[in-house]
XYZ file of C-alpha atoms in Angstrom:
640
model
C 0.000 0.000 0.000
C 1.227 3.289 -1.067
C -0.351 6.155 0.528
C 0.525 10.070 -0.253
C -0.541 12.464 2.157
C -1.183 16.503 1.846
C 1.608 16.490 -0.695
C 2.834 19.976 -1.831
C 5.345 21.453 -3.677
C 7.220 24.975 -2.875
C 5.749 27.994 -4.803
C 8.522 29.783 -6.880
C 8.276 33.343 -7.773
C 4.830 33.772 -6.606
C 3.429 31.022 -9.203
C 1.237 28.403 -7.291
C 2.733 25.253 -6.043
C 2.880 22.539 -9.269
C 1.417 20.112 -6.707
C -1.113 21.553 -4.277
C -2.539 19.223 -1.237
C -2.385 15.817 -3.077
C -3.804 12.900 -1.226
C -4.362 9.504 -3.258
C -3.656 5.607 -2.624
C -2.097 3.592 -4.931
C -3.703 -0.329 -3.460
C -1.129 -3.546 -3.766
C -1.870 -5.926 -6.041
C -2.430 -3.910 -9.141
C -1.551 -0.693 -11.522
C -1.922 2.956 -10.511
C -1.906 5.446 -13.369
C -1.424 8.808 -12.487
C -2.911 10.846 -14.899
C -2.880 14.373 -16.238
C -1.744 16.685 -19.091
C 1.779 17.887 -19.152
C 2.713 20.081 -16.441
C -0.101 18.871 -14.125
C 2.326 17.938 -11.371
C 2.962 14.413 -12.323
C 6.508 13.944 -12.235
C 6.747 16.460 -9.139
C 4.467 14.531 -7.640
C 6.626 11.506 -7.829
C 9.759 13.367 -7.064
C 7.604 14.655 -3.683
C 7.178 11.016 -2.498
C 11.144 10.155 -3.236
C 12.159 13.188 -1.090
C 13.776 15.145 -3.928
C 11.364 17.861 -4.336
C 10.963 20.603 -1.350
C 7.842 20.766 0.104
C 5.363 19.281 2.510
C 3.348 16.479 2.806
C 4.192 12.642 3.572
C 4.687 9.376 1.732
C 4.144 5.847 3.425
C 5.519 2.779 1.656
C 3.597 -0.382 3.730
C 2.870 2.516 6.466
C 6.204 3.596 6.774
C 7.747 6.771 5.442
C 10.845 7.016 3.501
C 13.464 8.232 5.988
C 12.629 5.058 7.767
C 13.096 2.569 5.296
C 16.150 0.937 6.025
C 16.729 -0.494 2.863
C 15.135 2.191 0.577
C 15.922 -0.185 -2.662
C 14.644 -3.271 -1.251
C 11.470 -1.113 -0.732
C 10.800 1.269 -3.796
C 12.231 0.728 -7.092
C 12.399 3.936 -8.973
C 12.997 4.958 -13.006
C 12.682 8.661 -13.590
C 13.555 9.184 -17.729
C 16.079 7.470 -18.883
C 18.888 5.365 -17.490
C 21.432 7.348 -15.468
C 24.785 5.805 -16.532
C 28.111 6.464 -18.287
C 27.030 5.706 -21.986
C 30.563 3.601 -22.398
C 29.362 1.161 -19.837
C 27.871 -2.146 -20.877
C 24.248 -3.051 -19.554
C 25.915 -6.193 -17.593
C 28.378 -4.003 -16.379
C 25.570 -1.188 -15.306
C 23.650 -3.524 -13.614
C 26.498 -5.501 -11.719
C 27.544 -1.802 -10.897
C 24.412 -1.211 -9.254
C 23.944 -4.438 -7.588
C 26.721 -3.667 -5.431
C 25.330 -0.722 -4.419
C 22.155 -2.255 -3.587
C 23.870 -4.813 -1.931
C 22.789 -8.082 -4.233
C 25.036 -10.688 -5.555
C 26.025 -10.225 -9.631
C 24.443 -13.232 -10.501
C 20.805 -11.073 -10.137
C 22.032 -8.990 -12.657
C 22.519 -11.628 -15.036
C 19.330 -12.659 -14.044
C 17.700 -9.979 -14.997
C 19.022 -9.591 -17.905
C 17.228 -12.167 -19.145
C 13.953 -11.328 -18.087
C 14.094 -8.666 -19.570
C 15.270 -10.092 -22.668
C 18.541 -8.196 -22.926
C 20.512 -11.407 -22.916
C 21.849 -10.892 -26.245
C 22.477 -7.066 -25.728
C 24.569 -7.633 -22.259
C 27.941 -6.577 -23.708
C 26.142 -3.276 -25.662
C 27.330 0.191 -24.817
C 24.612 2.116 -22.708
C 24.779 5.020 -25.223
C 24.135 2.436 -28.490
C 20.848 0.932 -26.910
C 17.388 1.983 -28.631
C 14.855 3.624 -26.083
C 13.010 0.539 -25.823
C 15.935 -1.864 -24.923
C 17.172 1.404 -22.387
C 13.435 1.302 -20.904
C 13.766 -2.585 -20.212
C 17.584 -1.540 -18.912
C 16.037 1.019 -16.490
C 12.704 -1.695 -15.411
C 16.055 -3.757 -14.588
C 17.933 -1.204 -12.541
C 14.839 -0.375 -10.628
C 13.886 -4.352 -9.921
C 17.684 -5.054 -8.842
C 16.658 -5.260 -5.004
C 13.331 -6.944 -5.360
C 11.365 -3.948 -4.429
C 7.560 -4.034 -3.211
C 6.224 -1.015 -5.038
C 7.214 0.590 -8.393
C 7.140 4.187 -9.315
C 7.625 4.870 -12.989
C 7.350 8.171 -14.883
C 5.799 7.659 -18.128
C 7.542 4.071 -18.633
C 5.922 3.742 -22.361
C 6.785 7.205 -23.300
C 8.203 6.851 -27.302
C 7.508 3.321 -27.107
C 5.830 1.397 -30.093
C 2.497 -0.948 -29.371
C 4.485 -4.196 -28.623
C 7.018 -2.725 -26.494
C 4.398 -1.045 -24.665
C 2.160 -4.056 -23.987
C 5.287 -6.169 -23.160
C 6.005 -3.638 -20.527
C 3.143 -3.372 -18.887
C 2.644 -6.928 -18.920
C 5.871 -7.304 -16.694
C 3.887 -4.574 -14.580
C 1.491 -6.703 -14.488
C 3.395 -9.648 -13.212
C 4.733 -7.423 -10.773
C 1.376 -6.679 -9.579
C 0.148 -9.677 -9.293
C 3.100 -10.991 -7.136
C 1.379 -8.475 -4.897
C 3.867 -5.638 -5.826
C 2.539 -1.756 -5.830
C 2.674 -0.309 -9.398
C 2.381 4.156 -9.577
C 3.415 5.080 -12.683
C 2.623 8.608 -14.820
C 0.841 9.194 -18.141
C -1.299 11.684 -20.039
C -2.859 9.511 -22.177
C -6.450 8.512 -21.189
C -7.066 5.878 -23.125
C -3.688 4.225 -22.420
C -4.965 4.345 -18.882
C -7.962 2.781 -19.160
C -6.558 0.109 -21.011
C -3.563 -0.764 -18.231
C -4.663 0.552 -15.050
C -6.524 -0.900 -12.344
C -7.358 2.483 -10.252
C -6.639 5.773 -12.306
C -5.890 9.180 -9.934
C -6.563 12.523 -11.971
C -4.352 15.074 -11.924
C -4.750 18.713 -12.879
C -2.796 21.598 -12.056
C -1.567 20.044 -9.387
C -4.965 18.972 -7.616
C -6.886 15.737 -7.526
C -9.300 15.559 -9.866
C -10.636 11.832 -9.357
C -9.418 8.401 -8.123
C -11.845 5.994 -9.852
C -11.093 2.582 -10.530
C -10.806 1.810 -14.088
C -14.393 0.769 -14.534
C -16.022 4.120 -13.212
C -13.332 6.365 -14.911
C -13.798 4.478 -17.764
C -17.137 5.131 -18.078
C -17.674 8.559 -16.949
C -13.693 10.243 -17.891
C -13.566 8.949 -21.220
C -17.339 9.680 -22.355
C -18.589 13.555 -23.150
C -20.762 14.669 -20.691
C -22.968 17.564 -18.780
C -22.330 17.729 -14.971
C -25.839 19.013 -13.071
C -26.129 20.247 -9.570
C -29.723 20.816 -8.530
C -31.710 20.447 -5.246
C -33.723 17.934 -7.142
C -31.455 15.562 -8.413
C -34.185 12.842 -8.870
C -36.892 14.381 -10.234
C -34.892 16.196 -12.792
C -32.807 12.757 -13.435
C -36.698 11.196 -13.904
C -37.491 13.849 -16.379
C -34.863 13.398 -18.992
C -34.948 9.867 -19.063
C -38.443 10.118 -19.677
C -37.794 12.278 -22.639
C -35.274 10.475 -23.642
C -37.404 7.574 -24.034
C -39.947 9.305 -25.627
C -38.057 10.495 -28.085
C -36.046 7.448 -28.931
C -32.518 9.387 -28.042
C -29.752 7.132 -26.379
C -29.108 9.840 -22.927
C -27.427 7.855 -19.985
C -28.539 9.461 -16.367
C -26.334 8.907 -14.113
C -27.295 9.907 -9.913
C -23.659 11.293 -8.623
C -23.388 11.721 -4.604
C -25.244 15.042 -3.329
C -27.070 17.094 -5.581
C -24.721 16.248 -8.634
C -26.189 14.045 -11.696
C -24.140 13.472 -14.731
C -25.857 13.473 -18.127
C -24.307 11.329 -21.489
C -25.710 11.549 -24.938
C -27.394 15.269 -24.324
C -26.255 18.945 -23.954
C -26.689 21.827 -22.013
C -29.191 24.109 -23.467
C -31.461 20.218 -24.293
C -31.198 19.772 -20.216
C -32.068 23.627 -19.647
C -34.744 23.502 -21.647
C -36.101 20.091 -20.070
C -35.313 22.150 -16.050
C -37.117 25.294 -17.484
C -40.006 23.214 -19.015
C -40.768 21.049 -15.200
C -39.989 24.074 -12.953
C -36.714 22.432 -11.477
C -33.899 24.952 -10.143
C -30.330 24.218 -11.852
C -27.480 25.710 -10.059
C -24.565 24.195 -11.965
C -25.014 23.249 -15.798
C -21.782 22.741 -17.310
C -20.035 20.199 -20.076
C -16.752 18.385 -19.166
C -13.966 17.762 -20.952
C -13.932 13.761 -21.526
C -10.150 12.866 -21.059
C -9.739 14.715 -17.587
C -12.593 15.117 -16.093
C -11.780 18.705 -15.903
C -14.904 20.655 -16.096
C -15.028 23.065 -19.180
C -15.502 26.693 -18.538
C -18.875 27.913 -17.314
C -20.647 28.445 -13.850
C -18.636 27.664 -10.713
C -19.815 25.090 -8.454
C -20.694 26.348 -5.101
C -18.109 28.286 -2.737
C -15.773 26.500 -0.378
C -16.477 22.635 -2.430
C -13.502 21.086 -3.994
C -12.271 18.072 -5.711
C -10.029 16.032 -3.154
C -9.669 12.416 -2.039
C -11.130 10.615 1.248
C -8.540 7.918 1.733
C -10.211 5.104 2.847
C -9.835 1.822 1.692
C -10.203 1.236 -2.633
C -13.406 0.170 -3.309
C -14.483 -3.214 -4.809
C -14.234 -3.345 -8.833
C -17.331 -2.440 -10.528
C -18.502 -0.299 -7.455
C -18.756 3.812 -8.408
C -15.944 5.226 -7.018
C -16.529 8.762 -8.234
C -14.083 11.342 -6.845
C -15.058 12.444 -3.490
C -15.932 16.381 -2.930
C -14.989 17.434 0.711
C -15.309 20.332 2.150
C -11.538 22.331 2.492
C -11.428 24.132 5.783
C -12.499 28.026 4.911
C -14.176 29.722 7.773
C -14.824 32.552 5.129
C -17.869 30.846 3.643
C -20.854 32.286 3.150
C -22.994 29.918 4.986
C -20.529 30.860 7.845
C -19.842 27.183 8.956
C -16.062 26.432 10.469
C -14.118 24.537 8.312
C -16.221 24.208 5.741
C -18.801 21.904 7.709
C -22.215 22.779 6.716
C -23.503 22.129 10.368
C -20.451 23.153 12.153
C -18.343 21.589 14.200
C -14.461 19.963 14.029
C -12.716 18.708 11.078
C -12.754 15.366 13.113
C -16.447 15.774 13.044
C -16.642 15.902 9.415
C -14.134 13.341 8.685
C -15.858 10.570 11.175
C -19.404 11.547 9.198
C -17.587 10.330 5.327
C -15.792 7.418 6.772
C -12.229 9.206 6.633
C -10.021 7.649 8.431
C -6.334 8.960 8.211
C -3.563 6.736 8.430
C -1.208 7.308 11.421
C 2.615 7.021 11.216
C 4.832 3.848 12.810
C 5.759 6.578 15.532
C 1.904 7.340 16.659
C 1.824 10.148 16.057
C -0.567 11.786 13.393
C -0.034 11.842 9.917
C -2.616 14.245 9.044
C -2.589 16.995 6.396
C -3.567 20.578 6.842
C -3.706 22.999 9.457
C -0.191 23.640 8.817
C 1.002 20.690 10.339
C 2.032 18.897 6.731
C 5.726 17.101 7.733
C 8.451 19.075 6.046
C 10.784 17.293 3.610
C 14.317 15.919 4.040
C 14.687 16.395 7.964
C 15.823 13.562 9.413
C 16.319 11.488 6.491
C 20.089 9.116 6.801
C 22.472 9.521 4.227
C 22.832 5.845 2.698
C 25.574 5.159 0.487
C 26.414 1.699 -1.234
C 25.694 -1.342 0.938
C 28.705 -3.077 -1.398
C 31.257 0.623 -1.719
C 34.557 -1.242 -2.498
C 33.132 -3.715 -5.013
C 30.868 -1.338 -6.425
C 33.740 1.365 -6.759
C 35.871 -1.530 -8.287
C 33.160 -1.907 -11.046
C 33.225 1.609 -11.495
C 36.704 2.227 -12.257
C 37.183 -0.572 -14.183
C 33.578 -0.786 -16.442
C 34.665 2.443 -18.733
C 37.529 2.235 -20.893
C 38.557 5.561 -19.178
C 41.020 3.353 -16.554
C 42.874 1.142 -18.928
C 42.879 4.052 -21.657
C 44.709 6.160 -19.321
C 47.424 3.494 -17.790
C 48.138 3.279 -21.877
C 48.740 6.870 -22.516
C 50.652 7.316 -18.967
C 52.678 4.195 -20.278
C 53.608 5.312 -23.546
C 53.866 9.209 -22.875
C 56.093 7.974 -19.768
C 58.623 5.913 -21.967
C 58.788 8.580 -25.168
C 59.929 10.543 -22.553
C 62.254 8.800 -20.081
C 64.553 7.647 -23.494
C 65.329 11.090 -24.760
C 66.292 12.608 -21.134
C 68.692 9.448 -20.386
C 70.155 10.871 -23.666
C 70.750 13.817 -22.081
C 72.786 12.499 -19.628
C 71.808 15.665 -17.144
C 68.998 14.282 -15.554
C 69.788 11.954 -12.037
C 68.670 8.363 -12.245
C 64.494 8.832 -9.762
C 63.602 11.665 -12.354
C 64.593 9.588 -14.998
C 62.859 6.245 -13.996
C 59.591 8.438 -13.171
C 60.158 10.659 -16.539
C 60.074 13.731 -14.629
C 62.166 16.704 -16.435
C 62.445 20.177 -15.249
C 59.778 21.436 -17.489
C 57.249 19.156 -16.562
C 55.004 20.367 -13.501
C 54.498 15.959 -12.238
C 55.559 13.245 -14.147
C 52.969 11.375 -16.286
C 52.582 8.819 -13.639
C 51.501 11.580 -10.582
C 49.151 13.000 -13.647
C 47.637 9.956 -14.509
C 47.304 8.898 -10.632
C 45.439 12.627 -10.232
C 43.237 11.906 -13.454
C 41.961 8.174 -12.003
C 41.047 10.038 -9.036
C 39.270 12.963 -10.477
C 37.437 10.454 -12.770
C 36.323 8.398 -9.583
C 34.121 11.142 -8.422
C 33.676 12.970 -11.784
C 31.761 10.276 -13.564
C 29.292 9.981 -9.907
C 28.149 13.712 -10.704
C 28.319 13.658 -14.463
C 26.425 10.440 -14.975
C 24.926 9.677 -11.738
C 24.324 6.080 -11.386
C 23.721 6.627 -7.850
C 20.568 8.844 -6.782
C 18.777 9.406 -3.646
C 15.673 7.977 -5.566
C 17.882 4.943 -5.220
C 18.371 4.971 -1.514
C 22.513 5.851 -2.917
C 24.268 9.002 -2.720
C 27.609 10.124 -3.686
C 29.109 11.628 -0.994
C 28.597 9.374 1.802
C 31.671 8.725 4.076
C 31.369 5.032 3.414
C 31.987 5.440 -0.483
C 34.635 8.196 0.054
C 36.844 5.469 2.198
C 36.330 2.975 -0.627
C 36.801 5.246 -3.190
C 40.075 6.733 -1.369
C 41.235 2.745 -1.011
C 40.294 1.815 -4.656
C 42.315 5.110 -5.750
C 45.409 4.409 -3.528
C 45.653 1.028 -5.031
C 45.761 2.037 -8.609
C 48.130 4.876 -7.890
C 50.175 2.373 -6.593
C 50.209 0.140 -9.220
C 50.450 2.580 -12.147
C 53.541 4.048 -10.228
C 55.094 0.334 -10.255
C 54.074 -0.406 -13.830
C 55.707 2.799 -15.025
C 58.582 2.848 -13.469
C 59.206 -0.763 -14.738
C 58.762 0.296 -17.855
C 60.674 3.304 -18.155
C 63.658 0.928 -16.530
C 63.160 -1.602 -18.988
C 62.982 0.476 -22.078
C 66.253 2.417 -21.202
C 67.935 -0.892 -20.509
C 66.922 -2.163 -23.883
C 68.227 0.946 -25.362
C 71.313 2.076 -23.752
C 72.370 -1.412 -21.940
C 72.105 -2.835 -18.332
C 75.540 -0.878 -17.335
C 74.383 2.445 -18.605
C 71.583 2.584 -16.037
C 71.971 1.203 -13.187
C 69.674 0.447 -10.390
C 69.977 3.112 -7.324
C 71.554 1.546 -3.752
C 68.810 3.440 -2.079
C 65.865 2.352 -4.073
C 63.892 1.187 -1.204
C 63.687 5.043 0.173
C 62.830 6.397 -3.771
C 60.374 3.745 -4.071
C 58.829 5.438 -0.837
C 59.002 9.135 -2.335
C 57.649 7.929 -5.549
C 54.491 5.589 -3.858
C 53.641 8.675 -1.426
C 53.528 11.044 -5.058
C 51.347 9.141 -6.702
C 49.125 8.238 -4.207
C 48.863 11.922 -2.801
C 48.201 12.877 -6.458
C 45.530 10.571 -6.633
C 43.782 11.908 -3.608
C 43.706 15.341 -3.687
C 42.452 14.507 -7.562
C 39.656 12.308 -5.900
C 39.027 15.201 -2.997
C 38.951 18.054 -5.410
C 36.584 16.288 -7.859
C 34.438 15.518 -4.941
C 34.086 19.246 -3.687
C 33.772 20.727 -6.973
C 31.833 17.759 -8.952
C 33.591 18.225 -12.248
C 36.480 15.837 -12.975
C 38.688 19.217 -14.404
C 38.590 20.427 -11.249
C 39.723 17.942 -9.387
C 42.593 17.524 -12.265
C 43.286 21.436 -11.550
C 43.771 20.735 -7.682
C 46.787 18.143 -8.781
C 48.497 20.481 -11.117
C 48.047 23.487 -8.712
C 50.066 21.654 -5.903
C 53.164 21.909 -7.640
C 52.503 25.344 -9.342
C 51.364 27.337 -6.853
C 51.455 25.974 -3.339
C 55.146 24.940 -3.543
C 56.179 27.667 -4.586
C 54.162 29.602 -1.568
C 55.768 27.007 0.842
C 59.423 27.118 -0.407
C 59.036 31.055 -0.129
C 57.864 30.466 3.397
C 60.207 27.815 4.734
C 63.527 29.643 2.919
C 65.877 31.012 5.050
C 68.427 30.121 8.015
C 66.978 27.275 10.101
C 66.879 28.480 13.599
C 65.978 25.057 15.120
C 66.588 20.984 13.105
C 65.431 17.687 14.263
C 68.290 16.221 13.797
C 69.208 13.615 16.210
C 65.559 12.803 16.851
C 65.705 8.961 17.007
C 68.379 9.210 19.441
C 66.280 11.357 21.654
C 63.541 9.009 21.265
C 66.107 6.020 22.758
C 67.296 7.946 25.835
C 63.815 9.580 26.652
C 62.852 5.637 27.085
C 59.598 6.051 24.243
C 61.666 3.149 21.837
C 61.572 1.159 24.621
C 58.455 1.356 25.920
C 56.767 1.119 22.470
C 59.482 -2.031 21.282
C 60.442 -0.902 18.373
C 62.888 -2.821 16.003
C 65.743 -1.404 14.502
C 63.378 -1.458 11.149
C 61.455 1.680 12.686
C 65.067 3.713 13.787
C 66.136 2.838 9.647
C 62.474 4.109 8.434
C 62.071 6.581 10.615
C 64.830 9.493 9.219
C 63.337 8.662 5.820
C 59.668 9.573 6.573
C 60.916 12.912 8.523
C 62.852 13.537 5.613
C 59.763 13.377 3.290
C 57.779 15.287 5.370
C 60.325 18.369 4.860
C 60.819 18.082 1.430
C 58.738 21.129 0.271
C 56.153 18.825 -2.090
C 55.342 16.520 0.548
C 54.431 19.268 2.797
C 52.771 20.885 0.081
C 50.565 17.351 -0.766
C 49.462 17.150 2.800
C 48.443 20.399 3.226
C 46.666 20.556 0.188
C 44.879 16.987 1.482
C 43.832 18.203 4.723
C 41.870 21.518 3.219
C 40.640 19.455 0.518
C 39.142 16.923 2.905
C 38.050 19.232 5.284
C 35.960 21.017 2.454
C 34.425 17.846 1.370
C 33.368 17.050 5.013
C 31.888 20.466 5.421
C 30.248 20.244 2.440
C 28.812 16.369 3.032
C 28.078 17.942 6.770
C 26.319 21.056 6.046
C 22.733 20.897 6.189
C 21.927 23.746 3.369
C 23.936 21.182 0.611
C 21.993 17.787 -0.722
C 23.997 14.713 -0.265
């Protein structure tokens, strides 16, 4: 059971909210269409229950609301347009992607995948797929975690007659597994022909919630709505004249003093009032595919169209849309809250059978009075359930990863060859390629690049949404992510440097170049470079979400804030630590803490680091970058 409650949108520039007090259920078991022209609030509407839309109002999935879902993806499955993912990516890999971040083994991607009939496409690019094979794609993303209910926003959109029916028979299966089905449209007859209950939407208010059978038969017919304090006997006079004059006119008795005339028009049903004396205070057509009622006399003050939620009513019973009063103590008849005898709003609600449903707290859910639950307070931050295998996927499910360990490779080697040439450039620079002119070495560059990628490709083609339960920047995926990085950094440091050693041994001979006594301390200096590059590419990518920008951050270490320390640090050194391992030893810390004579060799060569102007430079250039990112993640004004 789906239930949305007082849902409404924040009014921009004075405009009216696009959805204004929307209350509808959406029953287990079958298909929910909600229905209206474009820009009647649909897709807000959906975006209100999902949390991504400010506003008011509040959403329970099986009588819980979202922020309390623990799982949000084993609850709701969500597709909103098309399939958020990098277009390089194949559908397997998109979907394994994702079922690490939903926290499901691979093998019910593959599954899918052949449900969907995609089994042949599994190894297509995202960006080659038609829209019909990308709509089964995103019906596959949005079933990964078995959800319960489905919320689609016009699924069949651009879809051709068979790809449409297949898809809404897999709706249908869903349903009838017991699943919730909401999905959009604004066509009325597609409606009628899929859905079991049909809500009406239209400018943002409820027009109806029928199911099919009633909307149906009184949505999709032309028609003249009647309100008149004598319903029946001006329901018994056109039928009688109908008969008598052979004409085909369906009466139909609404609720109240309404009655809703097919086959006839309005000056035929004036006439027929004027001509038995009956008083007509609403004669009006209505337009057939809404149910919106065509220009003409108002219907009386303080009555509009809005749901009762109570339970959906048994097929082929009339479940016309149900006019309650809104609270106005401005009416004319001078009744509070629009109750025509007075009283409470509780009053009114226990006399139609409204019962409201309550929240898994106890406290009231209700709508209006002001008391509609604001939007995103209290909701977790959830990140992947799976972040190092799903950031493993990531990196390595674009060509982007191996395509730049290639061009760091070869760019590295073209120009390690023509410095040892040279002959003026020392034997580390030379094994990382790293002349003068050069800002990093290709390696430090390429380790900065795989970093800013990591985060880049989250905020360029966001596989992970909150409508997924999944966001970007949660502290889980950032330690992955940071992990993941480090590793590759490391590795594309090794790799190069092998190469570069075994292409200028193949061209100038093992005895021209020889391998460094103190290699273990370079390898150090060159592992802490290319990792630090590859953070503060990750970090600055993250803060800025743009993959340039987190490329800028690793060229501006070198450029700018080395330069700004080396112009602060320059000068006579008042005070050295020199002689710090021996103070360490007679102070009695070695001791206490047992340390080897492994820690007293590594320790001069990590001090040493840390004063070499770059290192310093790295760190700092860390710390703001991850302090940023936390205030940002932290700050209550920014969206995770």
């Amino acid at each position: 059971m789906l239930q949305a409650i007082g849902l409404t949108s924040e009014s921009r520039r004075d405009l009216p909210p696009a959805v204004d007090n929307l209350s509808f259920e959406a029953p287990p078991g079958s298909l929910t269409a909600l229905l209206g022209a474009p820009g009647a609030g649909k897709t807000t509407a959906l975006r209100l229950m999902l949390d991504l839309e400010p506003g008011r109002g509040t959403t329970l999935f099986r009588g819980r609301p979202l922020h309390r879902l623990g799982r949000p993806c084993r609850e709701i499955g969500v597709l909103l347009g098309d399939v958020p993912g990098h277009p390089a990516r194949t559908a397997r890999g998109q979907l394994r992607m994702l079922a690490a971040a939903v926290g499901v083994p691979a093998a019910r991607a593959d599954e899918l995948l052949d449900i969907m009939g995609l089994g042949a496409l599994r190894g297509e690019r995202l960006g080659t797929l038609s829209l019909g094979m990308d709509r089964r794609l995103g019906l596959a993303c949005a079933l990964l975690g078995d959800p319960h209910t489905l919320l689609l926003d016009a699924p069949s959109a651009g879809l051709s007659p068979r790809e449409s029916g297949w898809l809404f028979g897999l709706l249908r299966a869903h349903a009838g597994r017991g699943g919730t089905v909401l999905y959009t449209t604004a066509d009325p007859k597609e409606a009628a022909r899929t859905a079991d209950h049909v809500v009406t939407l239209d400018a943002g208010r409820l027009v109806a919630a029928q199911d099919v059978a009633s909307f149906a038969r009184t949505r999709l017919r032309p028609r003249v709505a009647v309100r008149t304090p004598h319903a029946a006997r001006l329901a018994d006079a056109l039928s009688r004249e109908a008969r008598a004059r052979r004409r085909s006119v369906e009466v139909v008795t609404e609720a109240g003093s309404r009655i809703t005339v097919y086959g006839s028009s309005c000056p035929e049903i004036g006439e027929t009032a004027f001509r038995h004396g009956v008083l007509v205070h609403q004669l009006a057509d209505e337009i057939g595919d809404t149910g919106v009622p065509a220009p003409g006399p108002l219907p009386a003050p303080g009555s509009v169209l809005a749901p009762a939620l109570v339970p959906a009513p048994a097929p082929g019973t009339d479940d016309r849309a149900v006019r309650v009063p809104r609270p106005d103590p401005g009416r004319a008849d001078g009744s509070p809250y629009g109750h025509p005898r007075g009283g409470t709003p509780g009053d009114a609600r226990r006399e139609r059978g409204d019962r409201r449903p309550r929240s898994t707290d106890g406290r009231d859910d209700r709508t209006g009075g002001g008391r509609c639950t604001p939007r995103g307070l209290g909701r977790p931050v959830r990140g992947p359930l799976r972040p190092v295998r799903y950031e493993l996927r990531r990196m390595f499910g674009t060509p982007a990863a191996l395509l730049t360990v290639a061009a760091v490779l070869v760019l590295s080697v073209l120009i390690a060859v023509p410095l040892a040439r040279a002959g003026r450039t020392s034997l580390p620079d030379l094994f990382a390629a790293w002349p003068a002119l050069l800002p990093l070495p290709p390696a430090a560059l390429g380790a900065g690049l795989l970093g800013a990628l990591s985060f880049g490709e989250e905020f360029r083609y966001p596989a992970l949404a909150e409508a997924r339960g999944c966001v970007p920047r949660r502290l889980g995926l950032l330690l992955a992510k940071l992990a993941v990085t480090a590793g590759a950094a490391l590795l594309l440091a090794l790799v190069t440097a092998a190469a570069d050693l075994g292409a200028l041994r193949l061209v100038y001979g093992a005895d021209a170049i020889p391998v460094p006594g103190n290699w273990p301390e370079l390898a150090v200096d060159w592992a802490v470079l290319a990792v630090g590059c590859g953070w503060v590419g990750l970090l600055g990518a993250g803060v800025f979400r743009i993959t340039t920008a987190g490329v800028a951050s690793v060229v501006v270490v070198p450029t700018v804030v080395v330069p700004l320390l080396r112009t602060v640090l320059d000068g006579p050194s008042v005070r050295t630590a020199a002689g710090f391992t021996r103070r360490l030893h007679e102070s009695g810390w070695a001791a206490w803490l047992d340390w080897s004579h492994q820690v007293d060799r590594w320790l001069p060569v990590l001090s040493g680091l840390l004063a070499q102007p770059f290192a310093l430079a790295l760190a700092l250039s860390l710390t703001a970058l991850l302090c940023a990112y936390l205030f940002i993640g932290l700050s209550r004004r920014v969206r995770w």
